[in-house]
């Protein structure tokens, strides 16, 4: 028994040295409609769960305008209106898209750009979003406490013809806990 525990400890240490960090099981964000003064009523939640082949993202929201909406993890840890450059607006405290490799480019999920670029979500004619995705772009431990944003419009996973996929303003925000 002692030998098994010793072997398991050695394997865990090697994993840490190689960057094989254990991922937390689940992070959740209660999503709130954004206003120029902060967060308004809750609209639902987003859950991120570590699975063997990546991160499972479950989006369950109501009262969202019908259509496609960009979804991104941002660098900030707040959904407030005060932007890092002093500007005021919906969710500007969330900052830029999460980009730990400093790619400086928006290419969508699996595209090699920002790690925070996630799949587009669709709100049906009743304003409901109920979607499930799997992505493999980041470790949950690295995004704990960061903001996740649902944008006003869709996302073409490119920086052209508009930067950051053309999703426009920030509609809803939550903090991944």
mmCIF file of C-alpha atoms in Angstrom, residues 31-160:
data_model
loop_
_atom_site.group_PDB
_atom_site.id
_atom_site.type_symbol
_atom_site.label_atom_id
_atom_site.label_comp_id
_atom_site.label_asym_id
_atom_site.label_seq_id
_atom_site.Cartn_x
_atom_site.Cartn_y
_atom_site.Cartn_z
ATOM 1 C CA UNK A 31 -25.484 35.688 -16.356
ATOM 2 C CA UNK A 32 -27.008 39.159 -15.906
ATOM 3 C CA UNK A 33 -28.306 41.617 -18.483
ATOM 4 C CA UNK A 34 -25.891 44.547 -18.705
ATOM 5 C CA UNK A 35 -26.661 48.248 -18.515
ATOM 6 C CA UNK A 36 -24.488 51.347 -18.667
ATOM 7 C CA UNK A 37 -24.550 51.411 -14.861
ATOM 8 C CA UNK A 38 -23.808 47.738 -14.133
ATOM 9 C CA UNK A 39 -25.613 44.419 -14.002
ATOM 10 C CA UNK A 40 -29.398 44.105 -14.138
ATOM 11 C CA UNK A 41 -31.665 41.053 -13.746
ATOM 12 C CA UNK A 42 -30.330 37.482 -14.037
ATOM 13 C CA UNK A 43 -30.975 35.699 -17.340
ATOM 14 C CA UNK A 44 -29.690 32.190 -16.566
ATOM 15 C CA UNK A 45 -26.305 30.573 -16.252
ATOM 16 C CA UNK A 46 -23.300 29.147 -18.025
ATOM 17 C CA UNK A 47 -21.454 26.123 -16.638
ATOM 18 C CA UNK A 48 -17.989 24.955 -17.664
ATOM 19 C CA UNK A 49 -17.009 21.403 -16.742
ATOM 20 C CA UNK A 50 -13.759 19.570 -17.317
ATOM 21 C CA UNK A 51 -14.282 16.430 -19.406
ATOM 22 C CA UNK A 52 -11.669 13.994 -20.775
ATOM 23 C CA UNK A 53 -11.526 15.630 -24.215
ATOM 24 C CA UNK A 54 -11.732 19.297 -23.149
ATOM 25 C CA UNK A 55 -14.216 21.657 -21.556
ATOM 26 C CA UNK A 56 -17.967 21.123 -21.737
ATOM 27 C CA UNK A 57 -19.864 24.423 -21.887
ATOM 28 C CA UNK A 58 -23.580 24.403 -21.036
ATOM 29 C CA UNK A 59 -25.526 27.614 -21.701
ATOM 30 C CA UNK A 60 -29.031 27.998 -20.281
ATOM 31 C CA UNK A 61 -30.483 31.504 -20.584
ATOM 32 C CA UNK A 62 -33.829 33.228 -21.190
ATOM 33 C CA UNK A 63 -34.959 36.661 -22.321
ATOM 34 C CA UNK A 64 -32.159 37.092 -24.889
ATOM 35 C CA UNK A 65 -32.906 38.757 -28.254
ATOM 36 C CA UNK A 66 -33.554 36.174 -30.981
ATOM 37 C CA UNK A 67 -30.543 35.337 -33.130
ATOM 38 C CA UNK A 68 -26.851 34.561 -32.951
ATOM 39 C CA UNK A 69 -24.638 35.906 -30.158
ATOM 40 C CA UNK A 70 -20.876 35.822 -29.741
ATOM 41 C CA UNK A 71 -19.620 34.325 -26.475
ATOM 42 C CA UNK A 72 -16.175 34.943 -24.983
ATOM 43 C CA UNK A 73 -14.196 34.659 -21.782
ATOM 44 C CA UNK A 74 -12.618 38.021 -20.997
ATOM 45 C CA UNK A 75 -9.536 38.934 -18.940
ATOM 46 C CA UNK A 76 -11.404 41.017 -16.367
ATOM 47 C CA UNK A 77 -12.884 39.853 -13.099
ATOM 48 C CA UNK A 78 -15.858 42.238 -13.081
ATOM 49 C CA UNK A 79 -18.940 42.928 -15.182
ATOM 50 C CA UNK A 80 -19.060 46.583 -14.151
ATOM 51 C CA UNK A 81 -19.288 49.572 -16.494
ATOM 52 C CA UNK A 82 -15.858 51.113 -15.818
ATOM 53 C CA UNK A 83 -13.462 50.107 -18.579
ATOM 54 C CA UNK A 84 -9.706 49.726 -17.988
ATOM 55 C CA UNK A 85 -9.044 52.831 -20.112
ATOM 56 C CA UNK A 86 -11.536 54.997 -18.198
ATOM 57 C CA UNK A 87 -14.450 54.600 -20.629
ATOM 58 C CA UNK A 88 -17.919 53.782 -19.310
ATOM 59 C CA UNK A 89 -20.275 51.277 -20.922
ATOM 60 C CA UNK A 90 -21.966 47.898 -20.667
ATOM 61 C CA UNK A 91 -19.575 45.369 -19.136
ATOM 62 C CA UNK A 92 -16.396 47.254 -20.053
ATOM 63 C CA UNK A 93 -14.698 46.230 -16.779
ATOM 64 C CA UNK A 94 -14.513 42.710 -18.268
ATOM 65 C CA UNK A 95 -11.692 43.982 -20.490
ATOM 66 C CA UNK A 96 -10.458 42.238 -23.619
ATOM 67 C CA UNK A 97 -10.832 38.617 -24.713
ATOM 68 C CA UNK A 98 -8.792 36.134 -22.653
ATOM 69 C CA UNK A 99 -5.574 35.652 -24.674
ATOM 70 C CA UNK A 100 -2.842 34.121 -22.454
ATOM 71 C CA UNK A 101 -0.635 33.251 -25.452
ATOM 72 C CA UNK A 102 -0.795 36.877 -26.697
ATOM 73 C CA UNK A 103 -1.942 35.836 -30.166
ATOM 74 C CA UNK A 104 -3.604 39.207 -30.659
ATOM 75 C CA UNK A 105 -6.067 37.658 -33.079
ATOM 76 C CA UNK A 106 -9.683 36.505 -33.091
ATOM 77 C CA UNK A 107 -10.136 33.152 -34.835
ATOM 78 C CA UNK A 108 -12.970 31.473 -32.942
ATOM 79 C CA UNK A 109 -12.945 28.179 -31.072
ATOM 80 C CA UNK A 110 -10.197 25.881 -32.300
ATOM 81 C CA UNK A 111 -8.770 28.553 -34.592
ATOM 82 C CA UNK A 112 -5.512 29.253 -32.746
ATOM 83 C CA UNK A 113 -6.416 32.802 -31.662
ATOM 84 C CA UNK A 114 -7.679 34.026 -28.287
ATOM 85 C CA UNK A 115 -8.234 31.170 -25.836
ATOM 86 C CA UNK A 116 -11.399 32.987 -24.721
ATOM 87 C CA UNK A 117 -13.045 32.703 -28.160
ATOM 88 C CA UNK A 118 -16.003 30.362 -27.659
ATOM 89 C CA UNK A 119 -18.761 29.003 -29.937
ATOM 90 C CA UNK A 120 -21.609 31.257 -31.033
ATOM 91 C CA UNK A 121 -24.911 30.689 -29.203
ATOM 92 C CA UNK A 122 -28.401 30.978 -30.670
ATOM 93 C CA UNK A 123 -31.437 32.458 -28.911
ATOM 94 C CA UNK A 124 -34.646 30.974 -30.312
ATOM 95 C CA UNK A 125 -37.809 32.936 -31.153
ATOM 96 C CA UNK A 126 -38.821 32.862 -27.455
ATOM 97 C CA UNK A 127 -35.429 34.262 -26.386
ATOM 98 C CA UNK A 128 -34.131 30.984 -24.946
ATOM 99 C CA UNK A 129 -30.599 29.654 -25.261
ATOM 100 C CA UNK A 130 -30.089 25.993 -24.363
ATOM 101 C CA UNK A 131 -26.790 24.824 -25.860
ATOM 102 C CA UNK A 132 -24.000 22.383 -25.054
ATOM 103 C CA UNK A 133 -20.484 22.555 -26.573
ATOM 104 C CA UNK A 134 -17.094 20.942 -26.046
ATOM 105 C CA UNK A 135 -13.920 22.990 -26.563
ATOM 106 C CA UNK A 136 -10.305 22.261 -25.676
ATOM 107 C CA UNK A 137 -8.707 25.704 -25.496
ATOM 108 C CA UNK A 138 -7.917 26.314 -21.830
ATOM 109 C CA UNK A 139 -7.658 24.919 -18.334
ATOM 110 C CA UNK A 140 -10.558 25.735 -16.005
ATOM 111 C CA UNK A 141 -8.150 26.762 -13.246
ATOM 112 C CA UNK A 142 -6.879 29.566 -15.510
ATOM 113 C CA UNK A 143 -10.322 31.126 -16.089
ATOM 114 C CA UNK A 144 -11.720 30.974 -12.538
ATOM 115 C CA UNK A 145 -12.913 34.435 -11.488
ATOM 116 C CA UNK A 146 -12.900 35.836 -15.035
ATOM 117 C CA UNK A 147 -15.878 37.380 -16.822
ATOM 118 C CA UNK A 148 -17.801 35.563 -19.535
ATOM 119 C CA UNK A 149 -19.733 37.744 -21.981
ATOM 120 C CA UNK A 150 -22.631 37.180 -24.376
ATOM 121 C CA UNK A 151 -22.531 39.862 -27.084
ATOM 122 C CA UNK A 152 -25.403 41.694 -28.815
ATOM 123 C CA UNK A 153 -24.694 40.089 -32.184
ATOM 124 C CA UNK A 154 -23.132 37.038 -33.799
ATOM 125 C CA UNK A 155 -19.478 36.249 -34.371
ATOM 126 C CA UNK A 156 -17.827 35.364 -37.685
ATOM 127 C CA UNK A 157 -14.636 34.097 -35.941
ATOM 128 C CA UNK A 158 -12.488 36.649 -37.730
ATOM 129 C CA UNK A 159 -11.120 40.168 -37.296
ATOM 130 C CA UNK A 160 -12.511 41.208 -40.695
#
